[in-house]
CSV table of C-alpha atoms and ligand atoms in Angstrom, one decimal:
chain,number,residue,atom,x,y,z
A,1090,MET,CA,24.6,-0.8,-25.1
A,1091,THR,CA,22.5,-0.3,-21.9
A,1092,THR,CA,19.0,1.2,-22.0
A,1093,PRO,CA,18.5,3.9,-19.4
A,1094,VAL,CA,15.4,3.7,-17.1
A,1095,THR,CA,12.9,6.4,-18.0
A,1096,LYS,CA,9.5,5.0,-16.9
A,1097,VAL,CA,7.9,4.4,-13.5
A,1098,VAL,CA,4.9,2.2,-12.7
A,1099,ILE,CA,2.9,3.0,-9.6
A,1100,PRO,CA,0.4,0.3,-8.7
A,1101,ALA,CA,-2.5,1.9,-6.9
A,1102,ALA,CA,-5.3,-0.5,-7.4
A,1103,GLY,CA,-5.2,-2.4,-4.1
A,1104,LEU,CA,-8.4,-2.6,-2.1
A,1105,GLY,CA,-6.8,-1.0,0.9
A,1106,THR,CA,-8.8,-3.2,3.4
A,1107,ARG,CA,-6.5,-2.3,6.3
A,1108,PHE,CA,-7.7,1.3,6.1
A,1109,LEU,CA,-11.5,0.8,5.8
A,1110,PRO,CA,-13.8,2.6,5.9
A,1111,ALA,CA,-11.6,5.5,4.7
A,1112,THR,CA,-10.7,3.6,1.6
A,1113,LYS,CA,-14.3,2.6,0.7
A,1114,ALA,CA,-14.6,5.3,-1.9
A,1115,MET,CA,-11.1,6.6,-2.2
A,1116,PRO,CA,-7.8,4.8,-3.0
A,1117,LYS,CA,-5.4,4.6,0.0
A,1118,GLU,CA,-2.8,6.3,-2.2
A,1119,MET,CA,-5.0,9.5,-2.0
A,1120,LEU,CA,-5.0,9.7,1.8
A,1121,PRO,CA,-3.5,13.0,2.8
A,1122,VAL,CA,-0.1,12.9,4.6
A,1123,VAL,CA,-0.1,16.4,6.2
A,1124,ASP,CA,-1.4,18.3,3.1
A,1125,LYS,CA,-0.5,16.2,0.1
A,1126,PRO,CA,-1.9,12.8,-0.9
A,1127,ALA,CA,0.6,9.9,-0.4
A,1128,ILE,CA,1.0,9.3,-4.1
A,1129,GLN,CA,2.2,12.9,-4.7
A,1130,TYR,CA,5.2,12.3,-2.5
A,1131,VAL,CA,5.9,9.1,-4.6
A,1132,VAL,CA,5.7,11.0,-7.9
A,1133,GLU,CA,7.9,13.7,-6.5
A,1134,GLU,CA,10.5,11.1,-5.5
A,1135,ALA,CA,10.4,9.7,-9.1
A,1136,VAL,CA,10.9,13.1,-10.6
A,1137,ASP,CA,13.8,13.9,-8.1
A,1138,ALA,CA,15.5,10.7,-9.4
A,1139,GLY,CA,15.0,12.0,-13.0
A,1140,LEU,CA,12.0,9.8,-14.0
A,1141,VAL,CA,9.1,11.8,-15.4
A,1142,ASP,CA,7.1,9.2,-17.4
A,1143,VAL,CA,4.7,7.8,-14.8
A,1144,LEU,CA,2.1,5.1,-15.3
A,1145,VAL,CA,-0.4,4.7,-12.5
A,1146,VAL,CA,-2.3,1.4,-12.4
A,1147,THR,CA,-5.7,2.3,-11.0
A,1148,GLY,CA,-8.6,0.4,-9.5
A,1149,ARG,CA,-12.3,1.2,-9.0
A,1150,ASN,CA,-11.7,4.7,-7.6
A,1151,LYS,CA,-9.5,6.0,-10.5
A,1152,HIS,CA,-11.1,9.4,-10.7
A,1153,ALA,CA,-9.7,10.9,-7.5
A,1154,LEU,CA,-6.2,9.9,-8.6
A,1155,ALA,CA,-6.4,11.2,-12.1
A,1156,ASN,CA,-8.2,14.4,-11.0
A,1157,HIS,CA,-5.4,15.2,-8.5
A,1158,PHE,CA,-2.8,15.4,-11.2
A,1159,ASP,CA,-5.1,17.2,-13.7
A,1160,ARG,CA,-5.9,20.9,-13.9
A,1161,VAL,CA,-8.9,22.3,-11.9
A,1162,THR,CA,-9.8,25.5,-13.7
A,1163,GLU,CA,-12.5,26.7,-11.3
A,1164,LEU,CA,-10.2,26.3,-8.3
A,1165,GLU,CA,-7.3,28.1,-10.1
A,1166,GLN,CA,-9.6,31.0,-11.1
A,1167,ALA,CA,-11.0,31.3,-7.6
A,1168,LEU,CA,-7.4,31.4,-6.1
A,1169,GLU,CA,-6.3,33.9,-8.7
A,1170,LEU,CA,-9.3,36.2,-7.9
A,1171,LYS,CA,-8.4,36.0,-4.3
A,1172,GLY,CA,-4.8,36.8,-5.1
A,1173,ASP,CA,-3.7,33.7,-3.2
A,1174,GLY,CA,-0.5,33.0,-5.2
A,1175,HIS,CA,0.9,30.7,-2.5
A,1176,ARG,CA,-2.0,28.2,-2.7
A,1177,LEU,CA,-2.2,28.6,-6.5
A,1178,LYS,CA,1.4,27.5,-6.7
A,1179,MET,CA,0.7,24.4,-4.6
A,1180,VAL,CA,-2.3,23.5,-6.9
A,1181,HIS,CA,-0.1,23.9,-10.0
A,1182,ALA,CA,2.7,21.8,-8.4
A,1183,SER,CA,0.8,18.5,-8.7
A,1184,THR,CA,-0.4,19.3,-12.3
A,1185,GLY,CA,3.0,20.0,-13.9
A,1186,LEU,CA,5.0,17.5,-11.9
A,1187,ALA,CA,5.3,14.6,-14.4
A,1188,GLU,CA,3.9,13.1,-17.6
A,1189,MET,CA,1.0,11.1,-16.1
A,1190,HIS,CA,-0.5,8.0,-17.7
A,1191,TYR,CA,-3.2,5.7,-16.4
A,1192,VAL,CA,-4.2,2.1,-17.0
A,1193,ARG,CA,-6.9,0.1,-15.2
A,1194,GLN,CA,-6.1,-3.1,-13.5
A,1195,GLY,CA,-9.6,-4.6,-13.7
A,1196,ASP,CA,-9.9,-7.1,-11.0
A,1197,PRO,CA,-7.3,-6.6,-8.2
A,1198,LYS,CA,-5.6,-9.9,-8.7
A,1199,GLY,CA,-2.4,-8.9,-6.9
A,1200,LEU,CA,0.7,-6.7,-7.2
A,1201,GLY,CA,2.2,-8.9,-9.9
A,1202,HIS,CA,-1.0,-8.7,-12.0
A,1203,ALA,CA,-1.0,-4.9,-11.5
A,1204,VAL,CA,2.6,-4.6,-12.8
A,1205,LEU,CA,1.8,-6.8,-15.8
A,1206,ARG,CA,-0.8,-4.3,-16.8
A,1207,ALA,CA,2.1,-1.9,-17.6
A,1208,LYS,CA,3.7,-4.2,-20.2
A,1209,MET,CA,2.4,-2.3,-23.3
A,1210,HIS,CA,3.4,1.1,-21.9
A,1211,VAL,CA,6.8,0.1,-20.8
A,1212,GLY,CA,7.9,-2.0,-23.8
A,1213,HIS,CA,11.3,-3.7,-23.8
A,1214,GLN,CA,13.3,-1.5,-21.4
A,1215,PRO,CA,14.1,-1.6,-17.7
A,1216,PHE,CA,11.6,0.3,-15.5
A,1217,ALA,CA,11.0,1.4,-11.9
A,1218,VAL,CA,8.0,0.2,-9.8
A,1219,MET,CA,7.1,2.4,-6.8
A,1220,LEU,CA,4.3,1.5,-4.5
A,1221,GLY,CA,2.0,4.4,-4.1
A,1222,ASP,CA,1.4,3.9,-0.4
A,1223,ASP,CA,5.1,3.4,0.6
A,1224,LEU,CA,6.8,6.7,1.4
A,1225,ILE,CA,10.6,7.1,1.5
A,1226,ASP,CA,11.6,10.3,3.2
A,1227,ALA,CA,12.9,12.8,0.6
A,1228,ARG,CA,16.0,13.3,2.7
A,1229,ASP,CA,17.1,9.6,2.4
A,1230,THR,CA,17.6,8.9,-1.3
A,1231,LEU,CA,17.0,5.3,-2.4
A,1232,LEU,CA,15.8,5.3,-6.0
A,1233,THR,CA,18.8,7.1,-7.3
A,1234,LYS,CA,21.1,4.5,-5.8
A,1235,MET,CA,19.0,1.7,-7.2
A,1236,LEU,CA,19.1,3.2,-10.7
A,1237,GLU,CA,22.9,3.4,-10.4
A,1238,VAL,CA,23.2,-0.3,-9.3
A,1239,GLN,CA,20.8,-1.3,-12.1
A,1240,GLU,CA,22.9,0.5,-14.7
A,1241,HIS,CA,26.1,-1.3,-13.8
A,1242,LYS,CA,24.7,-4.8,-12.9
A,1243,GLN,CA,22.1,-4.9,-15.8
A,1244,ALA,CA,19.9,-6.9,-13.5
A,1245,SER,CA,16.7,-6.4,-11.5
A,1246,ILE,CA,17.1,-4.4,-8.3
A,1247,ILE,CA,14.9,-4.5,-5.2
A,1248,ALA,CA,14.9,-2.4,-2.1
A,1249,LEU,CA,15.4,-4.2,1.2
A,1250,MET,CA,15.0,-3.1,4.8
A,1251,GLU,CA,15.9,-5.0,8.0
A,1252,VAL,CA,12.8,-5.8,10.0
A,1253,GLY,CA,12.3,-7.5,13.4
A,1254,PRO,CA,11.6,-11.2,13.3
A,1255,SER,CA,8.0,-10.6,14.5
A,1256,GLN,CA,7.4,-8.5,11.4
A,1257,ALA,CA,8.8,-10.8,8.8
A,1258,HIS,CA,5.6,-12.6,8.0
A,1259,LEU,CA,4.1,-9.3,6.7
A,1260,TYR,CA,6.6,-8.9,3.9
A,1261,GLY,CA,8.4,-10.7,1.0
A,1262,ILE,CA,11.7,-11.8,2.5
A,1263,ALA,CA,15.0,-12.2,0.7
A,1264,SER,CA,18.0,-14.6,1.2
A,1265,VAL,CA,21.1,-12.6,0.4
A,1266,GLU,CA,24.9,-12.8,0.0
A,1267,ASN,CA,27.2,-9.9,0.2
A,1268,THR,CA,28.8,-8.2,-2.8
A,1269,ASP,CA,32.0,-6.1,-2.7
A,1270,GLU,CA,29.8,-3.0,-2.5
A,1271,THR,CA,28.4,-1.8,0.9
A,1272,ASP,CA,24.6,-2.3,1.2
A,1273,VAL,CA,24.3,-4.0,-2.2
A,1274,VAL,CA,23.6,-7.7,-1.9
A,1275,HIS,CA,23.0,-10.6,-4.3
A,1276,ILE,CA,19.6,-12.2,-3.9
A,1277,THR,CA,19.7,-16.0,-3.7
A,1278,GLY,CA,16.1,-16.6,-2.8
A,1279,LEU,CA,12.7,-14.9,-2.2
A,1280,VAL,CA,9.7,-15.9,-0.3
A,1281,GLU,CA,6.4,-14.0,0.0
A,1282,LYS,CA,5.0,-13.6,3.6
A,1283,PRO,CA,6.7,-16.6,5.2
A,1284,GLU,CA,5.0,-18.4,8.1
A,1285,PRO,CA,6.2,-16.8,11.4
A,1286,GLY,CA,9.6,-18.3,12.5
A,1287,THR,CA,10.4,-19.7,9.0
A,1288,GLN,CA,11.9,-16.5,7.4
A,1289,PRO,CA,15.3,-17.1,5.8
A,1290,SER,CA,16.6,-13.6,6.9
A,1291,ASN,CA,15.4,-10.3,8.3
A,1292,TYR,CA,15.7,-8.5,5.0
A,1293,ALA,CA,12.2,-7.4,3.8
A,1294,ILE,CA,11.3,-6.2,0.4
A,1295,ILE,CA,10.0,-2.6,0.5
A,1296,GLY,CA,8.1,-0.8,-2.2
A,1297,ARG,CA,10.8,0.2,-4.7
A,1298,TYR,CA,12.0,-1.9,-7.6
A,1299,VAL,CA,14.0,-1.4,-10.8
A,1300,LEU,CA,13.1,-4.3,-13.0
A,1301,MET,CA,14.3,-5.9,-16.3
A,1302,PRO,CA,11.5,-6.1,-18.9
A,1303,GLU,CA,11.8,-9.9,-18.9
A,1304,VAL,CA,9.7,-9.8,-15.7
A,1305,PHE,CA,6.6,-9.3,-17.9
A,1306,ASP,CA,7.0,-12.7,-19.6
A,1307,VAL,CA,7.7,-14.3,-16.2
A,1308,LEU,CA,4.6,-12.7,-14.7
A,1309,GLU,CA,2.4,-14.0,-17.6
A,1310,ASN,CA,3.4,-17.5,-16.5
A,1311,THR,CA,3.2,-16.9,-12.8
A,1312,ALA,CA,0.3,-18.8,-11.1
A,1313,PRO,CA,-1.6,-17.2,-8.2
A,1314,GLY,CA,0.4,-17.6,-5.0
A,1315,LYS,CA,-0.2,-16.4,-1.4
A,1316,GLY,CA,-3.8,-15.1,-0.9
A,1317,GLY,CA,-4.7,-16.4,-4.4
A,1318,GLU,CA,-3.0,-13.3,-5.8
A,1319,ILE,CA,-0.4,-13.1,-8.6
A,1320,GLN,CA,2.7,-12.1,-6.5
A,1321,LEU,CA,5.5,-9.9,-7.9
A,1322,THR,CA,7.8,-11.7,-5.3
A,1323,ASP,CA,7.1,-15.1,-7.0
A,1324,ALA,CA,8.0,-13.7,-10.4
A,1325,LEU,CA,11.2,-12.2,-8.9
A,1326,ALA,CA,12.0,-15.6,-7.4
A,1327,THR,CA,11.9,-17.0,-10.9
A,1328,LEU,CA,14.4,-14.3,-12.1
A,1329,VAL,CA,16.6,-15.3,-9.1
A,1330,ALA,CA,16.4,-19.0,-10.0
A,1331,GLN,CA,17.1,-18.3,-13.7
A,1332,PRO,CA,19.9,-15.7,-13.7
A,1333,ASP,CA,20.6,-16.3,-17.5
A,1334,LEU,CA,17.2,-14.9,-18.2
A,1335,ALA,CA,17.8,-11.3,-17.2
A,1336,GLY,CA,20.9,-11.0,-15.0
A,1337,GLY,CA,19.4,-12.2,-11.7
A,1338,VAL,CA,18.3,-9.9,-8.8
A,1339,TYR,CA,20.3,-7.7,-6.5
A,1340,GLY,CA,19.1,-5.8,-3.4
A,1341,VAL,CA,19.9,-2.3,-2.1
A,1342,ILE,CA,19.6,-2.2,1.7
A,1343,PHE,CA,17.8,0.9,2.8
A,1344,ARG,CA,18.6,2.3,6.3
A,1345,GLY,CA,16.6,5.5,6.2
A,1346,ARG,CA,13.1,6.7,7.0
A,1347,ARG,CA,10.2,4.9,5.4
A,1348,TYR,CA,6.5,4.9,6.1
A,1349,ASP,CA,3.8,2.4,5.0
A,1350,THR,CA,0.9,4.7,4.7
A,1351,GLY,CA,-1.4,1.8,4.0
A,1352,ASP,CA,-1.0,0.8,7.7
A,1353,ARG,CA,-2.8,3.0,10.1
A,1354,LEU,CA,-0.1,3.2,12.8
A,1355,ASP,CA,2.6,3.9,10.3
A,1356,TYR,CA,0.4,6.5,8.6
A,1357,ILE,CA,-0.1,8.4,11.9
A,1358,LYS,CA,3.7,8.3,12.5
A,1359,ALA,CA,4.4,9.6,9.0
A,1360,ILE,CA,2.2,12.6,9.5
A,1361,ILE,CA,3.7,13.4,12.9
A,1362,ARG,CA,7.3,13.0,11.7
A,1363,LEU,CA,6.8,15.0,8.5
A,1364,ALA,CA,4.7,17.8,10.0
A,1365,SER,CA,7.1,18.2,13.0
A,1366,ASP,CA,10.0,18.7,10.6
A,1367,ARG,CA,8.3,21.3,8.5
A,1368,GLU,CA,9.1,24.9,8.9
A,1369,ASP,CA,5.4,26.1,8.7
A,1370,LEU,CA,4.0,23.5,11.2
A,1371,GLY,CA,6.9,22.2,13.2
A,1372,PRO,CA,7.5,25.2,15.6
A,1373,ASP,CA,3.9,25.0,16.8
A,1374,LEU,CA,3.5,21.2,16.7
A,1375,ARG,CA,6.8,20.2,18.4
A,1376,PRO,CA,6.0,21.8,21.8
A,1377,TRP,CA,2.5,20.4,21.7
A,1378,ILE,CA,3.8,16.9,21.0
A,1379,LYS,CA,6.1,17.2,24.0
A,1380,GLU,CA,3.3,18.4,26.3
A,1381,PHE,CA,1.0,15.7,25.0
A,1382,ALA,CA,3.6,12.9,25.5
A,1383,GLU,CA,4.3,14.1,29.1
A,1384,GLY,CA,0.6,13.7,29.8
A,1385,LEU,CA,0.5,10.1,28.6
B,807,UTP,P1,-1.0,-4.1,-0.5
B,807,UTP,O1,-1.1,-5.5,-0.2
B,807,UTP,O2,-0.4,-3.1,0.4
B,807,UTP,O3,-2.4,-3.4,-0.9
B,807,UTP,O4,-0.4,-4.0,-1.9
B,807,UTP,P2,-3.9,-3.8,-0.6
B,807,UTP,O5,-4.2,-5.1,-1.0
B,807,UTP,O6,-4.7,-2.6,-1.1
B,807,UTP,O7,-3.8,-3.6,1.0
B,807,UTP,P3,-4.7,-4.2,2.2
B,807,UTP,O8,-3.9,-5.3,2.8
B,807,UTP,O9,-6.0,-4.6,1.5
B,807,UTP,O10,-4.9,-3.0,3.1
B,807,UTP,C1,0.8,-3.3,-2.2
B,807,UTP,C2,0.6,-2.3,-3.4
B,807,UTP,O11,0.1,-3.0,-4.6
B,807,UTP,C3,-1.0,-2.4,-5.0
B,807,UTP,C4,-1.6,-1.6,-3.9
B,807,UTP,O12,-2.4,-0.5,-4.3
B,807,UTP,C5,-0.3,-1.2,-3.1
B,807,UTP,O13,0.2,0.0,-3.7
B,807,UTP,N1,-1.9,-3.4,-5.5
B,807,UTP,C6,-2.2,-4.5,-4.8
B,807,UTP,C7,-2.5,-3.3,-6.8
B,807,UTP,O14,-2.3,-2.3,-7.5
B,807,UTP,N2,-3.3,-4.3,-7.2
B,807,UTP,C8,-3.6,-5.4,-6.5
B,807,UTP,O15,-4.3,-6.3,-7.0
B,807,UTP,C9,-3.0,-5.5,-5.2
């Protein structure tokens, strides 16, 4: 019998050094993308895929994250008094979204270490990992497809995106072979941030995973890798090398819109893209963007 995925882990304990000084006192997952913090988009994506049990792995600035998904009575009362039902609804939307849980990472020893902190909460069942600074456009579903592939393969699933050769050294890169399903590949090797020019392919790992629980035991025995951090990619490479352990690893190739909001340029692009497509902001913003671009 197969165990369905019900839990999501969102690691949000990184130092966010690429975004300093904005991230000095605030996690990068709380940076606003138009009018919602990045992590709210990620939780909404989880809920849209049917996953409502969310564990956030937090770092030194935990409070901003936890407060965002909690009730703020004074604010609700003030909006009620003003009769501002529209904004009240928006405030409620983040509170009632999902069943939120939090665990501290302690020292930020890497993404693999952050995921390992979820072991007690997840138990022995497959689970999703979604990076809190990695946005997948809500119009381009990815997680639902990954959950379907996980269900029929009973293996770990990672999301992949094609990147240019000059970008490969910034990502975990996968060696792949085709399966009989379009955009589903079998992973034959993984390397974290390869030296420029040495990447085995252009398929980069992006921030969505559906993992078999055996990954926790592997992570416990994974030594620090690139940057002295415990790398999730290294643990996944062990699952690739030992397919008898938990069914190996497959990739779902994503061809939609994705934004790494931990990167300043991608963050700006995300805001422009999402705001210009919105009904409330787009009609005023789009002509301004055109005029601005003509003046460049
Ligand atoms: P990143 O490498 O993007 O995060 O990690 P970072 O280290 O905060 O980024 P920079 O390079 O310093 O700007 C990917 C994801 O893993 C989480 C981050 O919060 C992010 O969602 N992470 C990373 C942790 O939770 N703990 C860690 O120790 C490292």
